[in-house]
mmCIF file of N, CA and C in Angstrom:
data_model
loop_
_atom_site.group_PDB
_atom_site.id
_atom_site.type_symbol
_atom_site.label_atom_id
_atom_site.label_comp_id
_atom_site.label_asym_id
_atom_site.label_seq_id
_atom_site.Cartn_x
_atom_site.Cartn_y
_atom_site.Cartn_z
ATOM 1 N N MET A 251 0.982 -8.609 8.087
ATOM 2 C CA MET A 251 -0.456 -8.666 7.989
ATOM 3 C C MET A 251 -0.844 -10.073 7.533
ATOM 4 N N LYS A 252 -1.812 -10.647 8.186
ATOM 5 C CA LYS A 252 -2.308 -11.965 7.804
ATOM 6 C C LYS A 252 -3.210 -11.821 6.582
ATOM 7 N N ARG A 253 -3.368 -12.897 5.840
ATOM 8 C CA ARG A 253 -4.279 -12.899 4.687
ATOM 9 C C ARG A 253 -5.084 -14.185 4.731
ATOM 10 N N ILE A 254 -6.376 -14.070 4.523
ATOM 11 C CA ILE A 254 -7.274 -15.226 4.552
ATOM 12 C C ILE A 254 -8.255 -15.114 3.410
ATOM 13 N N LEU A 255 -8.684 -16.217 2.868
ATOM 14 C CA LEU A 255 -9.673 -16.235 1.799
ATOM 15 C C LEU A 255 -10.956 -16.814 2.352
ATOM 16 N N ILE A 256 -12.040 -16.077 2.203
ATOM 17 C CA ILE A 256 -13.333 -16.549 2.657
ATOM 18 C C ILE A 256 -14.000 -17.228 1.469
ATOM 19 N N ALA A 257 -14.105 -18.529 1.528
ATOM 20 C CA ALA A 257 -14.748 -19.279 0.452
ATOM 21 C C ALA A 257 -16.026 -19.864 1.015
ATOM 22 N N ALA A 258 -17.029 -19.047 1.121
ATOM 23 C CA ALA A 258 -18.246 -19.442 1.809
ATOM 24 C C ALA A 258 -19.254 -20.113 0.909
ATOM 25 N N GLY A 259 -18.996 -20.141 -0.370
ATOM 26 C CA GLY A 259 -19.956 -20.766 -1.273
ATOM 27 C C GLY A 259 -19.319 -21.919 -2.008
ATOM 28 N N ALA A 260 -19.981 -22.387 -2.977
ATOM 29 C CA ALA A 260 -19.450 -23.475 -3.788
ATOM 30 C C ALA A 260 -18.512 -22.881 -4.826
ATOM 31 N N ILE A 261 -17.237 -22.963 -4.550
ATOM 32 C CA ILE A 261 -16.242 -22.343 -5.425
ATOM 33 C C ILE A 261 -16.271 -22.993 -6.803
ATOM 34 N N ALA A 262 -16.436 -24.279 -6.847
ATOM 35 C CA ALA A 262 -16.464 -24.960 -8.141
ATOM 36 C C ALA A 262 -17.599 -24.430 -9.002
ATOM 37 N N ALA A 263 -18.753 -24.214 -8.424
ATOM 38 C CA ALA A 263 -19.883 -23.689 -9.179
ATOM 39 C C ALA A 263 -19.593 -22.284 -9.679
ATOM 40 N N ALA A 264 -18.945 -21.473 -8.863
ATOM 41 C CA ALA A 264 -18.613 -20.109 -9.269
ATOM 42 C C ALA A 264 -17.586 -20.113 -10.388
ATOM 43 N N THR A 265 -16.682 -21.078 -10.373
ATOM 44 C CA THR A 265 -15.641 -21.150 -11.388
ATOM 45 C C THR A 265 -16.228 -21.397 -12.770
ATOM 46 N N PHE A 266 -17.274 -22.195 -12.841
ATOM 47 C CA PHE A 266 -17.863 -22.531 -14.126
ATOM 48 C C PHE A 266 -18.943 -21.560 -14.566
ATOM 49 N N SER A 267 -19.249 -20.597 -13.738
ATOM 50 C CA SER A 267 -20.267 -19.608 -14.079
ATOM 51 C C SER A 267 -19.730 -18.678 -15.159
ATOM 52 N N THR A 268 -20.584 -18.299 -16.085
ATOM 53 C CA THR A 268 -20.132 -17.399 -17.146
ATOM 54 C C THR A 268 -20.025 -15.960 -16.665
ATOM 55 N N ALA A 269 -20.818 -15.595 -15.674
ATOM 56 C CA ALA A 269 -20.763 -14.237 -15.134
ATOM 57 C C ALA A 269 -20.315 -14.314 -13.688
ATOM 58 N N GLN A 270 -19.009 -14.307 -13.477
ATOM 59 C CA GLN A 270 -18.476 -14.440 -12.132
ATOM 60 C C GLN A 270 -18.473 -13.104 -11.410
ATOM 61 N N ALA A 271 -18.771 -13.156 -10.126
ATOM 62 C CA ALA A 271 -18.700 -11.962 -9.294
ATOM 63 C C ALA A 271 -17.249 -11.725 -8.911
ATOM 64 N N GLU A 272 -16.905 -10.462 -8.711
ATOM 65 C CA GLU A 272 -15.565 -10.125 -8.272
ATOM 66 C C GLU A 272 -15.423 -10.394 -6.792
ATOM 67 N N ASP A 273 -14.239 -10.852 -6.362
ATOM 68 C CA ASP A 273 -13.983 -11.046 -4.944
ATOM 69 C C ASP A 273 -14.002 -9.696 -4.239
ATOM 70 N N LEU A 274 -14.552 -9.680 -3.032
ATOM 71 C CA LEU A 274 -14.546 -8.471 -2.212
ATOM 72 C C LEU A 274 -13.339 -8.545 -1.286
ATOM 73 N N VAL A 275 -12.410 -7.620 -1.442
ATOM 74 C CA VAL A 275 -11.184 -7.637 -0.648
ATOM 75 C C VAL A 275 -11.187 -6.423 0.271
ATOM 76 N N PHE A 276 -10.926 -6.660 1.560
ATOM 77 C CA PHE A 276 -10.840 -5.569 2.523
ATOM 78 C C PHE A 276 -9.945 -5.986 3.673
ATOM 79 N N THR A 277 -9.505 -5.011 4.445
ATOM 80 C CA THR A 277 -8.667 -5.268 5.606
ATOM 81 C C THR A 277 -9.514 -5.136 6.859
ATOM 82 N N LEU A 278 -9.442 -6.139 7.726
ATOM 83 C CA LEU A 278 -10.139 -6.125 9.007
ATOM 84 C C LEU A 278 -9.119 -5.816 10.087
ATOM 85 N N LYS A 279 -9.387 -4.761 10.872
ATOM 86 C CA LYS A 279 -8.465 -4.338 11.929
ATOM 87 C C LYS A 279 -9.138 -4.515 13.282
ATOM 88 N N ASN A 280 -8.399 -5.064 14.241
ATOM 89 C CA ASN A 280 -8.907 -5.246 15.592
ATOM 90 C C ASN A 280 -8.344 -4.129 16.469
ATOM 91 N N ASP A 281 -9.143 -3.094 16.692
ATOM 92 C CA ASP A 281 -8.728 -1.948 17.512
ATOM 93 C C ASP A 281 -9.355 -2.044 18.900
ATOM 94 N N THR A 282 -9.500 -3.287 19.400
ATOM 95 C CA THR A 282 -10.009 -3.499 20.759
ATOM 96 C C THR A 282 -8.862 -4.010 21.621
ATOM 97 N N ASN A 283 -9.129 -4.205 22.887
ATOM 98 C CA ASN A 283 -8.142 -4.780 23.805
ATOM 99 C C ASN A 283 -8.361 -6.272 23.973
ATOM 100 N N SER A 284 -9.177 -6.879 23.127
ATOM 101 C CA SER A 284 -9.513 -8.294 23.257
ATOM 102 C C SER A 284 -9.214 -9.046 21.969
ATOM 103 N N THR A 285 -8.951 -10.339 22.106
ATOM 104 C CA THR A 285 -8.680 -11.183 20.956
ATOM 105 C C THR A 285 -9.980 -11.546 20.254
ATOM 106 N N LEU A 286 -10.026 -11.313 18.957
ATOM 107 C CA LEU A 286 -11.171 -11.692 18.136
ATOM 108 C C LEU A 286 -10.974 -13.159 17.765
ATOM 109 N N THR A 287 -11.873 -14.022 18.227
ATOM 110 C CA THR A 287 -11.700 -15.459 18.029
ATOM 111 C C THR A 287 -12.522 -16.012 16.880
ATOM 112 N N ARG A 288 -13.645 -15.383 16.569
ATOM 113 C CA ARG A 288 -14.501 -15.867 15.485
ATOM 114 C C ARG A 288 -15.029 -14.680 14.685
ATOM 115 N N PHE A 289 -15.084 -14.878 13.366
ATOM 116 C CA PHE A 289 -15.591 -13.846 12.479
ATOM 117 C C PHE A 289 -16.452 -14.531 11.430
ATOM 118 N N TYR A 290 -17.705 -14.097 11.337
ATOM 119 C CA TYR A 290 -18.655 -14.678 10.398
ATOM 120 C C TYR A 290 -19.148 -13.589 9.452
ATOM 121 N N THR A 291 -19.452 -13.968 8.222
ATOM 122 C CA THR A 291 -20.093 -13.066 7.274
ATOM 123 C C THR A 291 -21.273 -13.789 6.648
ATOM 124 N N SER A 292 -22.187 -13.007 6.156
ATOM 125 C CA SER A 292 -23.342 -13.538 5.448
ATOM 126 C C SER A 292 -23.963 -12.380 4.672
ATOM 127 N N PRO A 293 -24.366 -12.605 3.438
ATOM 128 C CA PRO A 293 -25.026 -11.520 2.716
ATOM 129 C C PRO A 293 -26.272 -11.051 3.473
ATOM 130 N N VAL A 294 -26.534 -9.758 3.436
ATOM 131 C CA VAL A 294 -27.713 -9.200 4.095
ATOM 132 C C VAL A 294 -28.943 -9.927 3.555
ATOM 133 N N GLY A 295 -29.823 -10.322 4.458
ATOM 134 C CA GLY A 295 -31.046 -11.009 4.073
ATOM 135 C C GLY A 295 -30.953 -12.523 4.143
ATOM 136 N N VAL A 296 -29.742 -13.067 4.303
ATOM 137 C CA VAL A 296 -29.570 -14.510 4.467
ATOM 138 C C VAL A 296 -29.682 -14.796 5.960
ATOM 139 N N ASP A 297 -30.527 -15.753 6.333
ATOM 140 C CA ASP A 297 -30.836 -15.986 7.747
ATOM 141 C C ASP A 297 -29.737 -16.687 8.532
ATOM 142 N N ASP A 298 -28.881 -17.455 7.891
ATOM 143 C CA ASP A 298 -27.849 -18.208 8.604
ATOM 144 C C ASP A 298 -26.467 -17.614 8.338
ATOM 145 N N TRP A 299 -25.595 -17.751 9.341
ATOM 146 C CA TRP A 299 -24.212 -17.309 9.183
ATOM 147 C C TRP A 299 -23.439 -18.345 8.397
ATOM 148 N N GLU A 300 -22.494 -17.874 7.576
ATOM 149 C CA GLU A 300 -21.570 -18.767 6.887
ATOM 150 C C GLU A 300 -20.609 -19.335 7.943
ATOM 151 N N ASP A 301 -19.673 -20.190 7.533
ATOM 152 C CA ASP A 301 -18.703 -20.763 8.471
ATOM 153 C C ASP A 301 -17.803 -19.684 9.057
ATOM 154 N N ASP A 302 -17.224 -19.988 10.222
ATOM 155 C CA ASP A 302 -16.259 -19.097 10.864
ATOM 156 C C ASP A 302 -15.077 -18.888 9.922
ATOM 157 N N VAL A 303 -14.801 -17.656 9.581
ATOM 158 C CA VAL A 303 -13.730 -17.317 8.644
ATOM 159 C C VAL A 303 -12.356 -17.693 9.203
ATOM 160 N N PHE A 304 -12.159 -17.504 10.495
ATOM 161 C CA PHE A 304 -10.845 -17.692 11.094
ATOM 162 C C PHE A 304 -10.454 -19.152 11.290
ATOM 163 N N GLY A 305 -11.410 -20.038 11.485
ATOM 164 C CA GLY A 305 -11.055 -21.420 11.794
ATOM 165 C C GLY A 305 -10.268 -21.466 13.085
ATOM 166 N N GLU A 306 -9.032 -21.911 13.035
ATOM 167 C CA GLU A 306 -8.176 -22.000 14.231
ATOM 168 C C GLU A 306 -7.425 -20.692 14.516
ATOM 169 N N GLN A 307 -7.426 -19.765 13.572
ATOM 170 C CA GLN A 307 -6.708 -18.509 13.751
ATOM 171 C C GLN A 307 -7.514 -17.532 14.595
ATOM 172 N N VAL A 308 -6.832 -16.530 15.108
ATOM 173 C CA VAL A 308 -7.471 -15.443 15.853
ATOM 174 C C VAL A 308 -6.862 -14.129 15.374
ATOM 175 N N LEU A 309 -7.497 -13.023 15.750
ATOM 176 C CA LEU A 309 -6.973 -11.697 15.433
ATOM 177 C C LEU A 309 -6.730 -10.977 16.755
ATOM 178 N N GLU A 310 -5.483 -10.832 17.094
ATOM 179 C CA GLU A 310 -5.087 -10.230 18.372
ATOM 180 C C GLU A 310 -5.330 -8.718 18.351
ATOM 181 N N PRO A 311 -5.397 -8.098 19.536
ATOM 182 C CA PRO A 311 -5.548 -6.641 19.593
ATOM 183 C C PRO A 311 -4.437 -5.951 18.792
ATOM 184 N N GLY A 312 -4.828 -4.972 18.000
ATOM 185 C CA GLY A 312 -3.864 -4.215 17.208
ATOM 186 C C GLY A 312 -3.496 -4.858 15.883
ATOM 187 N N GLU A 313 -3.888 -6.099 15.641
ATOM 188 C CA GLU A 313 -3.552 -6.769 14.386
ATOM 189 C C GLU A 313 -4.557 -6.431 13.289
ATOM 190 N N ALA A 314 -4.128 -6.661 12.057
ATOM 191 C CA ALA A 314 -4.985 -6.487 10.886
ATOM 192 C C ALA A 314 -4.814 -7.707 9.990
ATOM 193 N N ILE A 315 -5.855 -8.002 9.228
ATOM 194 C CA ILE A 315 -5.806 -9.142 8.318
ATOM 195 C C ILE A 315 -6.518 -8.747 7.026
ATOM 196 N N GLU A 316 -5.946 -9.130 5.898
ATOM 197 C CA GLU A 316 -6.585 -8.869 4.615
ATOM 198 C C GLU A 316 -7.485 -10.053 4.281
ATOM 199 N N LEU A 317 -8.736 -9.770 3.976
ATOM 200 C CA LEU A 317 -9.725 -10.803 3.699
ATOM 201 C C LEU A 317 -10.257 -10.656 2.285
ATOM 202 N N ALA A 318 -10.552 -11.773 1.666
ATOM 203 C CA ALA A 318 -11.201 -11.778 0.359
ATOM 204 C C ALA A 318 -12.427 -12.670 0.463
ATOM 205 N N ILE A 319 -13.586 -12.107 0.235
ATOM 206 C CA ILE A 319 -14.808 -12.895 0.214
ATOM 207 C C ILE A 319 -15.002 -13.365 -1.219
ATOM 208 N N ALA A 320 -14.806 -14.653 -1.413
ATOM 209 C CA ALA A 320 -14.899 -15.256 -2.743
ATOM 210 C C ALA A 320 -16.006 -16.294 -2.718
ATOM 211 N N ASP A 321 -17.223 -15.825 -2.510
ATOM 212 C CA ASP A 321 -18.349 -16.752 -2.363
ATOM 213 C C ASP A 321 -19.169 -16.896 -3.637
ATOM 214 N N GLY A 322 -18.740 -16.254 -4.715
ATOM 215 C CA GLY A 322 -19.434 -16.388 -5.987
ATOM 216 C C GLY A 322 -20.697 -15.553 -6.098
ATOM 217 N N ARG A 323 -21.013 -14.794 -5.056
ATOM 218 C CA ARG A 323 -22.226 -13.970 -5.088
ATOM 219 C C ARG A 323 -21.915 -12.614 -5.691
ATOM 220 N N ASP A 324 -22.926 -11.996 -6.258
ATOM 221 C CA ASP A 324 -22.792 -10.672 -6.843
ATOM 222 C C ASP A 324 -23.517 -9.668 -5.954
ATOM 223 N N VAL A 325 -23.093 -9.593 -4.683
ATOM 224 C CA VAL A 325 -23.691 -8.682 -3.712
ATOM 225 C C VAL A 325 -22.581 -7.906 -3.018
ATOM 226 N N CYS A 326 -22.945 -6.784 -2.441
ATOM 227 C CA CYS A 326 -21.976 -5.940 -1.738
ATOM 228 C C CYS A 326 -22.244 -5.868 -0.240
ATOM 229 N N GLU A 327 -23.531 -5.927 0.136
ATOM 230 C CA GLU A 327 -23.877 -5.742 1.543
ATOM 231 C C GLU A 327 -23.835 -7.065 2.299
ATOM 232 N N TYR A 328 -22.988 -7.077 3.332
ATOM 233 C CA TYR A 328 -22.811 -8.257 4.165
ATOM 234 C C TYR A 328 -23.033 -7.904 5.623
ATOM 235 N N ASP A 329 -23.644 -8.852 6.338
ATOM 236 C CA ASP A 329 -23.674 -8.779 7.796
ATOM 237 C C ASP A 329 -22.387 -9.410 8.282
ATOM 238 N N MET A 330 -21.832 -8.838 9.349
ATOM 239 C CA MET A 330 -20.609 -9.375 9.935
ATOM 240 C C MET A 330 -20.854 -9.601 11.421
ATOM 241 N N ARG A 331 -20.313 -10.689 11.932
ATOM 242 C CA ARG A 331 -20.469 -11.029 13.345
ATOM 243 C C ARG A 331 -19.086 -11.264 13.935
ATOM 244 N N PHE A 332 -18.802 -10.584 15.052
ATOM 245 C CA PHE A 332 -17.502 -10.665 15.703
ATOM 246 C C PHE A 332 -17.677 -11.271 17.092
ATOM 247 N N GLU A 333 -16.921 -12.320 17.392
ATOM 248 C CA GLU A 333 -16.952 -12.938 18.713
ATOM 249 C C GLU A 333 -15.553 -12.883 19.311
ATOM 250 N N PHE A 334 -15.500 -12.536 20.592
ATOM 251 C CA PHE A 334 -14.229 -12.334 21.270
ATOM 252 C C PHE A 334 -13.975 -13.442 22.284
ATOM 253 N N GLU A 335 -12.718 -13.527 22.752
ATOM 254 C CA GLU A 335 -12.343 -14.552 23.720
ATOM 255 C C GLU A 335 -13.257 -14.495 24.944
ATOM 256 N N GLU A 336 -13.464 -15.641 25.578
ATOM 257 C CA GLU A 336 -14.400 -15.738 26.695
ATOM 258 C C GLU A 336 -14.043 -14.817 27.853
ATOM 259 N N SER A 337 -12.764 -14.580 28.091
ATOM 260 C CA SER A 337 -12.346 -13.735 29.209
ATOM 261 C C SER A 337 -12.494 -12.243 28.909
ATOM 262 N N SER A 338 -12.925 -11.925 27.696
ATOM 263 C CA SER A 338 -13.092 -10.539 27.277
ATOM 264 C C SER A 338 -14.313 -9.911 27.948
ATOM 265 N N ASN A 339 -14.265 -8.604 28.085
ATOM 266 C CA ASN A 339 -15.447 -7.888 28.578
ATOM 267 C C ASN A 339 -16.335 -7.446 27.416
ATOM 268 N N LEU A 340 -15.985 -7.853 26.192
ATOM 269 C CA LEU A 340 -16.763 -7.480 25.011
ATOM 270 C C LEU A 340 -17.771 -8.571 24.676
ATOM 271 N N GLU A 341 -18.959 -8.146 24.311
ATOM 272 C CA GLU A 341 -19.979 -9.081 23.857
ATOM 273 C C GLU A 341 -19.869 -9.233 22.350
ATOM 274 N N THR A 342 -20.600 -10.183 21.814
ATOM 275 C CA THR A 342 -20.651 -10.365 20.373
ATOM 276 C C THR A 342 -21.172 -9.093 19.723
ATOM 277 N N MET A 343 -20.522 -8.672 18.651
ATOM 278 C CA MET A 343 -20.939 -7.468 17.942
ATOM 279 C C MET A 343 -21.309 -7.846 16.516
ATOM 280 N N GLU A 344 -22.291 -7.146 15.964
ATOM 281 C CA GLU A 344 -22.698 -7.362 14.581
ATOM 282 C C GLU A 344 -22.751 -6.033 13.853
ATOM 283 N N ALA A 345 -22.445 -6.076 12.562
ATOM 284 C CA ALA A 345 -22.476 -4.866 11.745
ATOM 285 C C ALA A 345 -22.904 -5.226 10.336
ATOM 286 N N LYS A 346 -23.606 -4.305 9.679
ATOM 287 C CA LYS A 346 -23.967 -4.456 8.269
ATOM 288 C C LYS A 346 -23.134 -3.439 7.500
ATOM 289 N N GLN A 347 -22.436 -3.912 6.462
ATOM 290 C CA GLN A 347 -21.566 -3.020 5.704
ATOM 291 C C GLN A 347 -21.661 -3.298 4.211
ATOM 292 N N ASP A 348 -21.444 -2.255 3.428
ATOM 293 C CA ASP A 348 -21.312 -2.386 1.985
ATOM 294 C C ASP A 348 -19.823 -2.604 1.708
ATOM 295 N N LEU A 349 -19.426 -3.855 1.539
ATOM 296 C CA LEU A 349 -18.015 -4.191 1.391
ATOM 297 C C LEU A 349 -17.434 -3.761 0.057
ATOM 298 N N CYS A 350 -18.278 -3.455 -0.914
ATOM 299 C CA CYS A 350 -17.775 -2.933 -2.189
ATOM 300 C C CYS A 350 -17.215 -1.517 -2.006
ATOM 301 N N GLN A 351 -17.702 -0.806 -1.024
ATOM 302 C CA GLN A 351 -17.278 0.569 -0.771
ATOM 303 C C GLN A 351 -16.119 0.671 0.219
ATOM 304 N N LEU A 352 -15.818 -0.424 0.924
ATOM 305 C CA LEU A 352 -14.798 -0.394 1.967
ATOM 306 C C LEU A 352 -13.465 -0.934 1.487
ATOM 307 N N SER A 353 -12.405 -0.320 1.938
ATOM 308 C CA SER A 353 -11.091 -0.931 1.759
ATOM 309 C C SER A 353 -10.616 -1.499 3.086
ATOM 310 N N SER A 354 -11.242 -1.024 4.190
ATOM 311 C CA SER A 354 -10.909 -1.574 5.502
ATOM 312 C C SER A 354 -12.090 -1.378 6.455
ATOM 313 N N TYR A 355 -12.114 -2.217 7.480
ATOM 314 C CA TYR A 355 -13.130 -2.111 8.524
ATOM 315 C C TYR A 355 -12.410 -2.306 9.857
ATOM 316 N N THR A 356 -12.608 -1.378 10.780
ATOM 317 C CA THR A 356 -11.956 -1.434 12.076
ATOM 318 C C THR A 356 -12.985 -1.709 13.158
ATOM 319 N N ILE A 357 -12.704 -2.705 14.002
ATOM 320 C CA ILE A 357 -13.570 -3.034 15.122
ATOM 321 C C ILE A 357 -13.121 -2.194 16.309
ATOM 322 N N HIS A 358 -14.042 -1.443 16.888
ATOM 323 C CA HIS A 358 -13.762 -0.613 18.053
ATOM 324 C C HIS A 358 -14.546 -1.122 19.247
ATOM 325 N N GLU A 359 -14.070 -0.784 20.436
ATOM 326 C CA GLU A 359 -14.821 -1.139 21.650
ATOM 327 C C GLU A 359 -15.934 -0.169 21.852
#
């Protein structure tokens, strides 16, 4: 299983904060027949997407990856955006989830 850390905020600022938020850790599973090439998160209500979590990595069909959102925020609800390889028959998908309640999230076709 791959592991990635999502550091979407100013980590240095979060480090010096007296009331730090806990990292949100969950497993993302790709249960589609297409390669997931980009994955974005953003707290619900924030208009812009954070940086692509994967960077140069991808999540192949059937693979899972453990993610930790360490953005220094004290929120649970995140919008998620999934983009697949260009040759895929899947369009971009978006979902809103309470990541504090999830231990895993599976992408389905």
